[in-house]
Amino acid sequence: MAAKEDLLSGVPPRRLRQSRPGALKQGANLELLLSMGFPKDRALKALVSTGGRSVQAACDWLFSHVDDPFLDDPLPREFVLYLRPSGPLLHQLSHFWQQSRLTCGKNKAHNIFPHITLCQFFMCADTKVEALCEALETTVGQWRGRFPSLLPLELYTSSSFIGLFVEEQVAEVLKKFAADFSLEAATQADVHVEPHKKQLHVTLAYQFQPSHLSSLEKLAKGIEVSLSCDWLAVLLSRDIRFASHETLRVMYPYVPQNEDELELVPGDFIFISTMEQGSTSEGWVCGTSLNTGLSGLLPENYVARADESDTWVFHGSHSFLSCTPPSSLLSVGNEVCDGLLDGPFIDNSGSISQRQLGVVCHPMQVLRVTGQSQLPKRTLFVCRHGERMDVVFGKHWLSQCLDGKGRYVRTNLNMPQTLPLRAGGYRDYDKDAPITVFGSTQARLVGAALLESNTTIDFVYCSPSLRCVQTAQNILKGMQQEGRRKIRVEPGLFEWTKWVSGSSLPAWMPPSDLISANLSVDTTYRPHIPVSKLGVSESYDTYISRSFQVTKDILLECKNMGNAVLIVAHASSLEACTRQIQGLSPQNAKDFVQVVRKIPYLGFCACEEKGDTGVWQLVDPPILPLTHGPNHSFSWRETLLQD
């Protein structure tokens, strides 16, 4: 890749005036960029990647991608042609999108806004995009006035799909339009477009839980399909490299602590390969930034799932009734990809606009119980550990804290003042990090909330990871039960060993060393699954079976000896330790990983036994959820001593 100086050469340091939409064609914008010294291939890529909105947007894209290793990669983009509704029908569909998400959670249909697919995804080189856009404009112009004014839509439902299908005769007319566009694209742009041959429809919901079918069907029946609508021909594109990746939105800033880590800027999007998920250690994933094109490791609790179309680029929208698309198209609402038609909205600083952060959070319903017999049923609580040192300060956090004599000295207030001694020395912390000071505070807050809700814990089990033992200790401290309840360290509760880096398991502290570190563990406890039974890189089925078995053994061991059991382990434990005791089958590995990624530090759930049947069900926990965010390391010298 060329040096930064090559990219920036000849570019004046002033800001450019933002061009009005449609004021300049791509050719004129390209000439301006070339006159500023940008190489032609890069200038074209910048224009296409920003939907040709303006010279300013293209410049911002080039500056933010200055270190992108694929900046000079000649790969084409993937394009698609959709019919998108507008007007009253769009508002009906938008309402369905929002209500279905509120009522039943997100399903696969929510990844893309309401549309009818007219062609398969096809590839187009940057040099041919302007001609492709002109081909669409030409085709729509030829069809304006003879395009169906009303598309008859019929509701269809099955156990896993709900959609509105276009009446067959009208669908054939739409396919003729798609065929004409295909011919025009081949003639004007030398681009091959394959018209959609399947039944044309608007997908309302698919891959949802069977229990949600009746609710979704009821909402779908409320859509007035006969409402007026100007169907718009919309051309969109996506980066072909990330077509099969999961899209995540950055929620919190993160400053890299090591060379292999990725800087996170709120509002940016991250692409994660579905093939590589789970290949890194717990709490970390490998991803690529949309904003910069750079790749690296990042803490997974700093990002959240986004919709697939959030990162697509808009290249044109044409009405069949008039030459100007209705304004309602640009004000759909956050739940239906607000701002999509402006592409991934890059502002003047090169960052993704906050307008993309349309996330609706719904408050949890909390069970507030009073009295001394608030838990007459057997209850299992499962909790994730607190904030980890290696996530906050990077995998090599310890190297920041060793002085010239190899002694630990904290360099940040969120680091513990001292570290327990390890048999293998400080190197044992590489795979078995402690929690931060704030992690301890988080755990004590949870314990205090349990105390306030009059919740009694009879037995405490935890994973052998130090972060879990420390979390359990601080929960007991918050409950004012420190020393009164002994922690049972159970190796069978350790996370999926596939997530452990290297060829060996962590060298966990034995109970005797945990006692020496003032942690209240039960030295008489004999694990159900000893460390010797754990293997590196176990299969998903093995991990799920292990978690199910150890949970059953724990519940059986405590039966008739106490009503409430607390397990403190990993994010994956909330799913792995509760799903099968409810009589449910395990999820596949991919869906399991998606669930795990949503569980924050001190994520807390509760399961209750139905009578004495041995069948359990998830219930509202007796405490409020705990929400927190990361904080930059503050340097007064760098921030306040400015010339």
XYZ file of C-alpha atoms in Angstrom, residues 67-70 241-242 245 256 258-264 270-272 276 285-290 292-298:
32
model
C -4.276 2.772 6.779
C -6.786 0.316 5.283
C -4.711 -2.630 3.962
C -7.365 -3.224 1.266
C -15.805 -9.152 1.617
C -18.332 -8.934 4.435
C -20.284 -11.567 8.185
C -6.185 -0.355 22.090
C -1.854 -3.856 22.366
C -0.858 -3.851 18.706
C -3.340 -6.562 17.722
C -6.358 -4.701 19.116
C -8.839 -2.491 17.246
C -9.799 1.026 18.239
C -13.539 1.412 18.743
C -17.769 -3.900 12.972
C -17.868 -6.963 10.717
C -17.341 -10.320 12.424
C -14.307 -17.304 13.326
C -13.603 -11.266 19.093
C -11.775 -10.394 15.889
C -13.461 -7.873 13.613
C -13.017 -5.251 10.888
C -14.111 -1.621 11.153
C -16.398 -0.178 8.486
C -11.369 2.531 8.809
C -11.085 -0.897 7.158
C -8.700 -1.972 9.927
C -8.978 -5.349 11.680
C -8.089 -6.496 15.165
C -9.266 -7.908 18.474
C -11.956 -6.068 20.403
